[in-house]
Amino acid sequence: MSSLPLTLPAPTQCPMPNAHYPCFVMTATILAPSTQLPPSSHEFAPVIHRLEAGGAMLPDTPENLMQIIGIYKAYAVPMDFYWRDLLYIAERVFLNPFPFFKYFLPKEYLDLHNHYAGDDADLRIWRGEATAHPELLAFMEKGETFKMPKLLHHLWHDRINMEFAEACMRAMLWHRGMGGNFDPYLDTDEYKANADRAIKAYFKGNPVMLGLYQMFPEMFIEQVRQLSYYSNLGLFWEVMAPVFFEMSDRYDAGDIKSVPEAMNFLVNAIFAMAGRPIYHHVHIRGEVYEIIPKSCGFMWLYEAALPYVEAVFYRTAPFRGTKSYNAQAKQVPDNQKDFHYGILYADVFPVGTAGIPPTLLMQDMLHFLPKYLVDYYHQHCRGEDDMLIQLGISFQRSMYVVTSAVIQALRTALLYPLDDPNPRHLQANRAFFETQIDRFKRPEARLRDVQSQNYR
Amino acid sequence: MADIVDIAVSAGSFQTLVTAVQAAGLVDTLKSPGPFTVFAPNDDAFAKLPPGTIHTLVQNIPQLARILTYHVVPGRLMAADIAKLNCLTSVEGSEIRIDTSHGFEVKNATVIAPDIEADNGVIHVIDTVILMG
Amino acid sequence: MLSILIWLPIFAAAVIGFWPGTISSISTRLASLTVAGLVIMWNLFILLKFDISNPGMQLQEYLPWNETLGLSYKLGVDGLSVLMLLLNSFLTWIAIYSSSKQTERPRLFYSLVLLVSGGVAGAFLTENLLLFFLFYELELIPFYLLISIWGGEKRAYAGIKFLLYTAVSGALILAAFFGMVWFTGSTNFNYDALPTQTLSTTLQIILLFGIVLGFGIKIPLVPFHTWLPDAYVEASAPIAILLGGVLAKLGAYGLLRFGMGMFPQAWSILAPSLATWGAISAIYGAVTAIAQKDIKRMVAYSSIGHMGYILLAAAASTPLAIVGAVSQMFSHGIILAILFHLIGVVETKVGTRELDKLNGLMSPVRGLPLTSALLVLGGMASAGIPGMIGFVSEFIVFQGSFSAFPIPTLLCVVASGLTAVYFVILLNRTCFGRLDNKLAYYPKVLWSEKIPALILAAVIFFLGVQPTWLVRWCEPTATGMVAAIPLLE
């Protein structure tokens, strides 16, 4: 029914109440369902009722709102770099066998106009400018240390951690088959023919690479598929960055006053952007080679957003170097669709202390936190020392809100309005919500933890 | 009789749909002999979509065409014919779920005026824009 | 000159005990720390004045006190006691540093600690049996108060048990001392005035038995050890450091000085049984430690095990073995101090000592990484990993005892291996693994809590890498004492 694959719920028990934050099932206020239906008997009934009332999976408190908006803003600044660099790599760097400088974003791409911000936007989501965000530019100048030549910043790793973006891309590439028409298209003859043309044009006059291509055509085509996913992710994030910036600006102006309001902004943005085309155009020596033309009709919602949420929020892959898994003991699921290593399931404590992709993102976000969030973190846990973990948990909360927005958007698109008078329709809505929430029943899911304010 | 496009234009409550079809360049297709079964969302249906949705779609023709062709099923299927099936395949390629147990429901939309016959097909008016997935 | 080591702490104890209550606990702690620091300085000064090549008593002081009783104020230091004095003053300083800045009733606490420190120094320094007994008994009430007032949940029980056992130990020792003086017909209690060789062998054995039993309760030796786990566990970290690091050494010192030193013939007769007893004590301590679920209790039993090596070495009575015994006394004190201090920190921050509940403390950002790392180091030192002081002392003990009693030595080597077992259990559960997200909101470890452990770790490494600095003080005395012991056939 929906593009998010449905998985069988894993058998779990209600978690034991503990000293720091109570088991949410025993929370005092269970929201009465605002519909005509009787209360749900689902394990996460309060969350279901909240969704049916138009809310998010995250409880609506001012503290939660402050955390998520602050993190959205901190996330959007590096995201501004990510999407630009992803497009740069997909479109210009292309099949360069020694892409040593792929993270050195040229001015042309820093000045590339975001289609959803600035005066000449297709649809102006953010009131700010279309070129790279000034905080991003300031950080690229100085980094955490001081002004150095770019190469030194790069080697010292005092830069935006682009490796995180590539890890997200790789998650999407590795999982593939998550719905939409983009992925099946990558295996068609038409795609291969387009890719072939582009590869031959790129390596024109390079007998070594062309010879390698003759011997191993599939390898090159697979590289092009990877680059198509670069483009996919870049176009996806090009849209999300202005959305987050605008949310932060609205919060600062006092226009967003609750978590459902923030979520609704996201829902509207998802719909507004749903039809944005997803393509892959390569620029080789001044000419444009359309490997995936716009005429294929790939849409942002189905071909970029939903696969991204599935691959990065839910599935991802176990992070190497933090834990060892015994495959014979089935500690890693056999089926890819059972993978549960995304941000919604992440254990931020160990993750926050190793150099794996989520930590890289947290390090990036650390540089752009708004002041109110820095002050907030100073007052809790170990203050300055464990800010990475604290912001990681805020990030987890914010991604639960994004996921809630996706769920509500899917409900709007494929099911019935929340105030539909027909009880059968409402029941269908409820069944949909329950199936979505079933994915969070497993013990690793953090849905239980984010219900409490003490989870830091 | 008139063809599908003419009926839509003359009905008066399909202005958004007609504009979209024209923008997507599907007018000729829908004027061809077909036959087609069209689930036509009326203007109220389009108004239910969050703001900006149409704006973006209209700027991107292939994507708009995709949404529109999802509302078209090849063949001339009257309500009675559809009632015997529980699933149709649209021109776009994705499936459309049918539920006729309590009223005539097409995915999450209700058919408010079925069986409007045209030269080259049938129009069923629906109250919500249906989307793939 | 030696008197300063005794009377400076006691005088400071009196001052601190009676000064105005308005002075904050932090200032009181600072004052005690300063006094303890001065004592260490003086101790180091004495160490420099100590003549390494001289096996006999040095830097002696003499004041006649009560000639009719035979009590005289006679002090002296030799290779056996000089290291113990340094251990005493050093661990006093560490214990005061390790104590919480918000100790309740700080004046009483710190004055008792300093009193105890002075008393123990007196016991190590004295050359008169009765004076030794007086200083020995001086420890009793202060320690009872220190355990019972500032201890854990079962502190009253632990305190009373400690009091009873130590009182019995004192009674036995006093009886033996009286026996020594009466039967030899000596006029005073001075060490060098007791020709115990003149007594019949049977009498010597009986008196030695009394000495061994009395000090055996103190060391402790299995089966007289049952006061130790409760006392160590219920005492707060600084007091546990003093109990294990200093008071237990008093027992071992007494055994060496009065047992081996004054009854050489009886000693060589009893030696085989003593060696076996030491081995049994070591194995028992190690095996019981493996079964524990409370980490402090585990370390307490480990302490029992490690003291068994000292008895083995004392029984073997070769020069190398005695050097080993003294080194083991020092090394055990230092290692026990670091372990108890760190376990105290863990308990304060995490709130529990249960092996089943502790997990993942090495986690860098939210855990206690430096504390855990030093705990690993302490565990390794206790297990006798080369490069650290524990290895040095254990190796000398085994090397020195093997020629005399091979089987008990091998049993002790096994016990040393078992040490690694329970420390791996402790470290594996406590330091490694995953932090429990729901509970892991521990406060930061402050620098003042890290510094004692860092200093002790530095000493452990330094003496492990340069053991000469540990053993050179006691070699001549050891040789001298052993010379009087007749060889077994």
PDB file of C-alpha atoms in Angstrom, chain A residues 234-410:
ATOM      1  CA  GLY A 234      21.976  15.980  -3.673  1.00  0.00           C
ATOM      2  CA  LEU A 235      18.654  16.956  -5.228  1.00  0.00           C
ATOM      3  CA  PHE A 236      16.850  15.624  -2.172  1.00  0.00           C
ATOM      4  CA  TRP A 237      18.864  17.692   0.246  1.00  0.00           C
ATOM      5  CA  GLU A 238      18.721  20.759  -1.964  1.00  0.00           C
ATOM      6  CA  VAL A 239      15.061  20.840  -1.021  1.00  0.00           C
ATOM      7  CA  MET A 240      15.453  20.003   2.673  1.00  0.00           C
ATOM      8  CA  ALA A 241      18.012  22.680   3.477  1.00  0.00           C
ATOM      9  CA  PRO A 242      15.762  25.693   2.786  1.00  0.00           C
ATOM     10  CA  VAL A 243      12.903  23.920   4.557  1.00  0.00           C
ATOM     11  CA  PHE A 244      14.974  23.647   7.740  1.00  0.00           C
ATOM     12  CA  PHE A 245      16.281  27.181   7.443  1.00  0.00           C
ATOM     13  CA  GLU A 246      12.777  28.511   7.063  1.00  0.00           C
ATOM     14  CA  MET A 247      11.566  26.538  10.067  1.00  0.00           C
ATOM     15  CA  SER A 248      14.337  27.996  12.161  1.00  0.00           C
ATOM     16  CA  ASP A 249      13.559  31.531  10.994  1.00  0.00           C
ATOM     17  CA  ARG A 250       9.880  31.074  11.702  1.00  0.00           C
ATOM     18  CA  TYR A 251      10.625  29.729  15.177  1.00  0.00           C
ATOM     19  CA  ASP A 252      12.871  32.690  15.893  1.00  0.00           C
ATOM     20  CA  ALA A 253      10.070  35.009  14.756  1.00  0.00           C
ATOM     21  CA  GLY A 254       7.571  33.149  16.929  1.00  0.00           C
ATOM     22  CA  ASP A 255       5.494  31.760  14.092  1.00  0.00           C
ATOM     23  CA  ILE A 256       6.050  28.125  14.996  1.00  0.00           C
ATOM     24  CA  LYS A 257       4.898  27.554  18.554  1.00  0.00           C
ATOM     25  CA  SER A 258       4.399  23.817  18.838  1.00  0.00           C
ATOM     26  CA  VAL A 259       5.765  20.546  17.579  1.00  0.00           C
ATOM     27  CA  PRO A 260       2.638  19.770  15.489  1.00  0.00           C
ATOM     28  CA  GLU A 261       3.007  23.171  13.831  1.00  0.00           C
ATOM     29  CA  ALA A 262       6.592  22.365  12.941  1.00  0.00           C
ATOM     30  CA  MET A 263       5.541  18.977  11.658  1.00  0.00           C
ATOM     31  CA  ASN A 264       2.763  20.502   9.567  1.00  0.00           C
ATOM     32  CA  PHE A 265       5.232  22.850   7.985  1.00  0.00           C
ATOM     33  CA  LEU A 266       7.233  19.816   6.991  1.00  0.00           C
ATOM     34  CA  VAL A 267       4.148  18.066   5.646  1.00  0.00           C
ATOM     35  CA  ASN A 268       3.263  21.034   3.508  1.00  0.00           C
ATOM     36  CA  ALA A 269       6.812  21.270   2.287  1.00  0.00           C
ATOM     37  CA  ILE A 270       6.798  17.585   1.382  1.00  0.00           C
ATOM     38  CA  PHE A 271       3.714  18.075  -0.735  1.00  0.00           C
ATOM     39  CA  ALA A 272       4.949  21.291  -2.251  1.00  0.00           C
ATOM     40  CA  MET A 273       8.131  19.592  -3.319  1.00  0.00           C
ATOM     41  CA  ALA A 274       6.657  16.245  -4.181  1.00  0.00           C
ATOM     42  CA  GLY A 275       6.746  16.909  -7.885  1.00  0.00           C
ATOM     43  CA  ARG A 276      10.295  18.156  -8.055  1.00  0.00           C
ATOM     44  CA  PRO A 277      12.083  16.214 -10.809  1.00  0.00           C
ATOM     45  CA  ILE A 278      14.948  13.852  -9.959  1.00  0.00           C
ATOM     46  CA  TYR A 279      17.547  13.565 -12.675  1.00  0.00           C
ATOM     47  CA  HIS A 280      21.220  13.025 -13.331  1.00  0.00           C
ATOM     48  CA  HIS A 281      22.883  15.366 -15.783  1.00  0.00           C
ATOM     49  CA  VAL A 282      26.635  15.184 -16.291  1.00  0.00           C
ATOM     50  CA  HIS A 283      28.676  18.082 -17.615  1.00  0.00           C
ATOM     51  CA  ILE A 284      31.598  16.858 -19.693  1.00  0.00           C
ATOM     52  CA  ARG A 285      33.714  19.459 -21.390  1.00  0.00           C
ATOM     53  CA  GLY A 286      30.874  21.950 -21.692  1.00  0.00           C
ATOM     54  CA  GLU A 287      28.266  19.507 -22.941  1.00  0.00           C
ATOM     55  CA  VAL A 288      25.407  18.102 -20.896  1.00  0.00           C
ATOM     56  CA  TYR A 289      24.834  14.356 -20.973  1.00  0.00           C
ATOM     57  CA  GLU A 290      21.502  13.374 -19.510  1.00  0.00           C
ATOM     58  CA  ILE A 291      22.027  10.014 -17.916  1.00  0.00           C
ATOM     59  CA  ILE A 292      18.674  10.244 -16.201  1.00  0.00           C
ATOM     60  CA  PRO A 293      16.647  12.889 -18.046  1.00  0.00           C
ATOM     61  CA  LYS A 294      13.866  14.856 -16.423  1.00  0.00           C
ATOM     62  CA  SER A 295      11.504  13.352 -18.944  1.00  0.00           C
ATOM     63  CA  CYS A 296      11.632  10.038 -17.072  1.00  0.00           C
ATOM     64  CA  GLY A 297       9.215  11.690 -14.692  1.00  0.00           C
ATOM     65  CA  PHE A 298      10.983  10.806 -11.452  1.00  0.00           C
ATOM     66  CA  MET A 299       9.507  12.701  -8.566  1.00  0.00           C
ATOM     67  CA  TRP A 300      11.156  13.951  -5.411  1.00  0.00           C
ATOM     68  CA  LEU A 301       8.631  12.290  -3.148  1.00  0.00           C
ATOM     69  CA  TYR A 302       8.666   8.795  -4.557  1.00  0.00           C
ATOM     70  CA  GLU A 303      12.142   8.471  -5.939  1.00  0.00           C
ATOM     71  CA  ALA A 304      14.187  10.450  -3.451  1.00  0.00           C
ATOM     72  CA  ALA A 305      12.419  11.193  -0.180  1.00  0.00           C
ATOM     73  CA  LEU A 306      10.785   7.866   0.586  1.00  0.00           C
ATOM     74  CA  PRO A 307      13.820   5.731  -0.331  1.00  0.00           C
ATOM     75  CA  TYR A 308      16.019   8.091   1.669  1.00  0.00           C
ATOM     76  CA  VAL A 309      13.861   7.834   4.769  1.00  0.00           C
ATOM     77  CA  GLU A 310      13.737   4.090   4.457  1.00  0.00           C
ATOM     78  CA  ALA A 311      17.446   3.664   3.855  1.00  0.00           C
ATOM     79  CA  VAL A 312      18.862   6.237   6.238  1.00  0.00           C
ATOM     80  CA  PHE A 313      16.305   6.578   9.001  1.00  0.00           C
ATOM     81  CA  TYR A 314      15.271   2.973   9.322  1.00  0.00           C
ATOM     82  CA  ARG A 315      17.776   0.619   7.789  1.00  0.00           C
ATOM     83  CA  THR A 316      21.329   1.821   7.159  1.00  0.00           C
ATOM     84  CA  ALA A 317      23.860  -0.842   8.096  1.00  0.00           C
ATOM     85  CA  PRO A 318      25.769  -1.830  11.231  1.00  0.00           C
ATOM     86  CA  PHE A 319      28.639   0.566  11.724  1.00  0.00           C
ATOM     87  CA  ARG A 320      31.991  -1.076  11.430  1.00  0.00           C
ATOM     88  CA  GLY A 321      34.299  -0.614  14.334  1.00  0.00           C
ATOM     89  CA  THR A 322      31.836  -0.028  17.136  1.00  0.00           C
ATOM     90  CA  LYS A 323      30.571  -3.512  17.846  1.00  0.00           C
ATOM     91  CA  SER A 324      31.223  -6.966  16.596  1.00  0.00           C
ATOM     92  CA  TYR A 325      28.359  -9.047  15.289  1.00  0.00           C
ATOM     93  CA  ASN A 326      28.239 -12.808  15.092  1.00  0.00           C
ATOM     94  CA  ALA A 327      26.615 -13.639  11.771  1.00  0.00           C
ATOM     95  CA  GLN A 328      26.228 -17.302  12.644  1.00  0.00           C
ATOM     96  CA  ALA A 329      24.272 -16.332  15.719  1.00  0.00           C
ATOM     97  CA  LYS A 330      22.008 -14.238  13.505  1.00  0.00           C
ATOM     98  CA  GLN A 331      22.928 -11.043  15.256  1.00  0.00           C
ATOM     99  CA  VAL A 332      22.570  -9.233  11.933  1.00  0.00           C
ATOM    100  CA  PRO A 333      19.226  -9.816  10.186  1.00  0.00           C
ATOM    101  CA  ASP A 334      19.207 -12.026   7.115  1.00  0.00           C
ATOM    102  CA  ASN A 335      16.942  -9.709   5.166  1.00  0.00           C
ATOM    103  CA  GLN A 336      17.962  -6.202   4.295  1.00  0.00           C
ATOM    104  CA  LYS A 337      14.497  -4.958   5.012  1.00  0.00           C
ATOM    105  CA  ASP A 338      14.891  -6.030   8.640  1.00  0.00           C
ATOM    106  CA  PHE A 339      17.909  -3.849   9.147  1.00  0.00           C
ATOM    107  CA  HIS A 340      17.390  -1.502  12.048  1.00  0.00           C
ATOM    108  CA  TYR A 341      20.518   0.570  12.305  1.00  0.00           C
ATOM    109  CA  GLY A 342      19.182   3.931  11.217  1.00  0.00           C
ATOM    110  CA  ILE A 343      18.958   7.070  13.335  1.00  0.00           C
ATOM    111  CA  LEU A 344      15.524   6.062  14.654  1.00  0.00           C
ATOM    112  CA  TYR A 345      17.096   3.010  16.274  1.00  0.00           C
ATOM    113  CA  ALA A 346      20.508   4.383  17.048  1.00  0.00           C
ATOM    114  CA  ASP A 347      22.136   4.065  20.416  1.00  0.00           C
ATOM    115  CA  VAL A 348      23.666   7.487  20.601  1.00  0.00           C
ATOM    116  CA  PHE A 349      26.045   6.758  23.434  1.00  0.00           C
ATOM    117  CA  PRO A 350      28.552   4.531  21.673  1.00  0.00           C
ATOM    118  CA  VAL A 351      27.788   6.131  18.332  1.00  0.00           C
ATOM    119  CA  GLY A 352      28.668   9.519  19.720  1.00  0.00           C
ATOM    120  CA  THR A 353      32.179   8.537  20.530  1.00  0.00           C
ATOM    121  CA  ALA A 354      33.586   6.876  17.437  1.00  0.00           C
ATOM    122  CA  GLY A 355      34.434   8.312  14.032  1.00  0.00           C
ATOM    123  CA  ILE A 356      31.550   6.699  12.204  1.00  0.00           C
ATOM    124  CA  PRO A 357      29.098   8.511   9.928  1.00  0.00           C
ATOM    125  CA  PRO A 358      26.586   9.650  12.545  1.00  0.00           C
ATOM    126  CA  THR A 359      29.402  11.022  14.686  1.00  0.00           C
ATOM    127  CA  LEU A 360      30.717  12.888  11.686  1.00  0.00           C
ATOM    128  CA  LEU A 361      27.358  14.548  11.278  1.00  0.00           C
ATOM    129  CA  MET A 362      27.198  15.373  14.971  1.00  0.00           C
ATOM    130  CA  GLN A 363      30.617  16.975  14.747  1.00  0.00           C
ATOM    131  CA  ASP A 364      29.365  19.064  11.849  1.00  0.00           C
ATOM    132  CA  MET A 365      26.248  20.105  13.691  1.00  0.00           C
ATOM    133  CA  LEU A 366      28.283  21.034  16.749  1.00  0.00           C
ATOM    134  CA  HIS A 367      29.753  23.946  14.815  1.00  0.00           C
ATOM    135  CA  PHE A 368      26.456  25.557  13.909  1.00  0.00           C
ATOM    136  CA  LEU A 369      24.328  25.171  17.015  1.00  0.00           C
ATOM    137  CA  PRO A 370      22.215  28.225  17.810  1.00  0.00           C
ATOM    138  CA  LYS A 371      23.089  29.905  21.066  1.00  0.00           C
ATOM    139  CA  TYR A 372      19.931  28.892  22.902  1.00  0.00           C
ATOM    140  CA  LEU A 373      20.747  25.261  22.307  1.00  0.00           C
ATOM    141  CA  VAL A 374      24.362  25.627  23.469  1.00  0.00           C
ATOM    142  CA  ASP A 375      23.156  27.244  26.693  1.00  0.00           C
ATOM    143  CA  TYR A 376      20.630  24.476  27.138  1.00  0.00           C
ATOM    144  CA  TYR A 377      23.247  21.768  26.753  1.00  0.00           C
ATOM    145  CA  HIS A 378      25.562  23.460  29.217  1.00  0.00           C
ATOM    146  CA  GLN A 379      22.960  23.044  31.901  1.00  0.00           C
ATOM    147  CA  HIS A 380      22.533  19.309  31.541  1.00  0.00           C
ATOM    148  CA  CYS A 381      24.549  16.120  31.855  1.00  0.00           C
ATOM    149  CA  ARG A 382      28.237  16.939  31.554  1.00  0.00           C
ATOM    150  CA  GLY A 383      27.756  20.294  29.882  1.00  0.00           C
ATOM    151  CA  GLU A 384      30.502  21.097  27.441  1.00  0.00           C
ATOM    152  CA  ASP A 385      32.059  17.643  27.592  1.00  0.00           C
ATOM    153  CA  ASP A 386      29.262  15.564  26.212  1.00  0.00           C
ATOM    154  CA  MET A 387      27.539  18.084  23.987  1.00  0.00           C
ATOM    155  CA  LEU A 388      28.020  15.760  21.038  1.00  0.00           C
ATOM    156  CA  ILE A 389      25.898  13.105  22.677  1.00  0.00           C
ATOM    157  CA  GLN A 390      23.285  15.580  23.866  1.00  0.00           C
ATOM    158  CA  LEU A 391      22.901  17.051  20.415  1.00  0.00           C
ATOM    159  CA  GLY A 392      22.872  13.570  18.945  1.00  0.00           C
ATOM    160  CA  ILE A 393      19.844  12.748  21.039  1.00  0.00           C
ATOM    161  CA  SER A 394      18.166  16.026  20.056  1.00  0.00           C
ATOM    162  CA  PHE A 395      18.893  15.070  16.472  1.00  0.00           C
ATOM    163  CA  GLN A 396      17.210  11.747  17.057  1.00  0.00           C
ATOM    164  CA  ARG A 397      14.123  13.545  18.363  1.00  0.00           C
ATOM    165  CA  SER A 398      14.102  15.825  15.342  1.00  0.00           C
ATOM    166  CA  MET A 399      14.306  12.912  12.951  1.00  0.00           C
ATOM    167  CA  TYR A 400      11.344  11.345  14.694  1.00  0.00           C
ATOM    168  CA  VAL A 401       9.450  14.524  13.855  1.00  0.00           C
ATOM    169  CA  VAL A 402      10.563  14.327  10.227  1.00  0.00           C
ATOM    170  CA  THR A 403       9.460  10.709  10.124  1.00  0.00           C
ATOM    171  CA  SER A 404       6.147  11.715  11.661  1.00  0.00           C
ATOM    172  CA  ALA A 405       5.797  14.316   8.918  1.00  0.00           C
ATOM    173  CA  VAL A 406       6.456  11.653   6.304  1.00  0.00           C
ATOM    174  CA  ILE A 407       3.895   9.376   7.907  1.00  0.00           C
ATOM    175  CA  GLN A 408       1.305  12.135   8.066  1.00  0.00           C
ATOM    176  CA  ALA A 409       2.074  13.128   4.478  1.00  0.00           C
ATOM    177  CA  LEU A 410       1.598   9.563   3.325  1.00  0.00           C
TER     178      LEU A 410
END
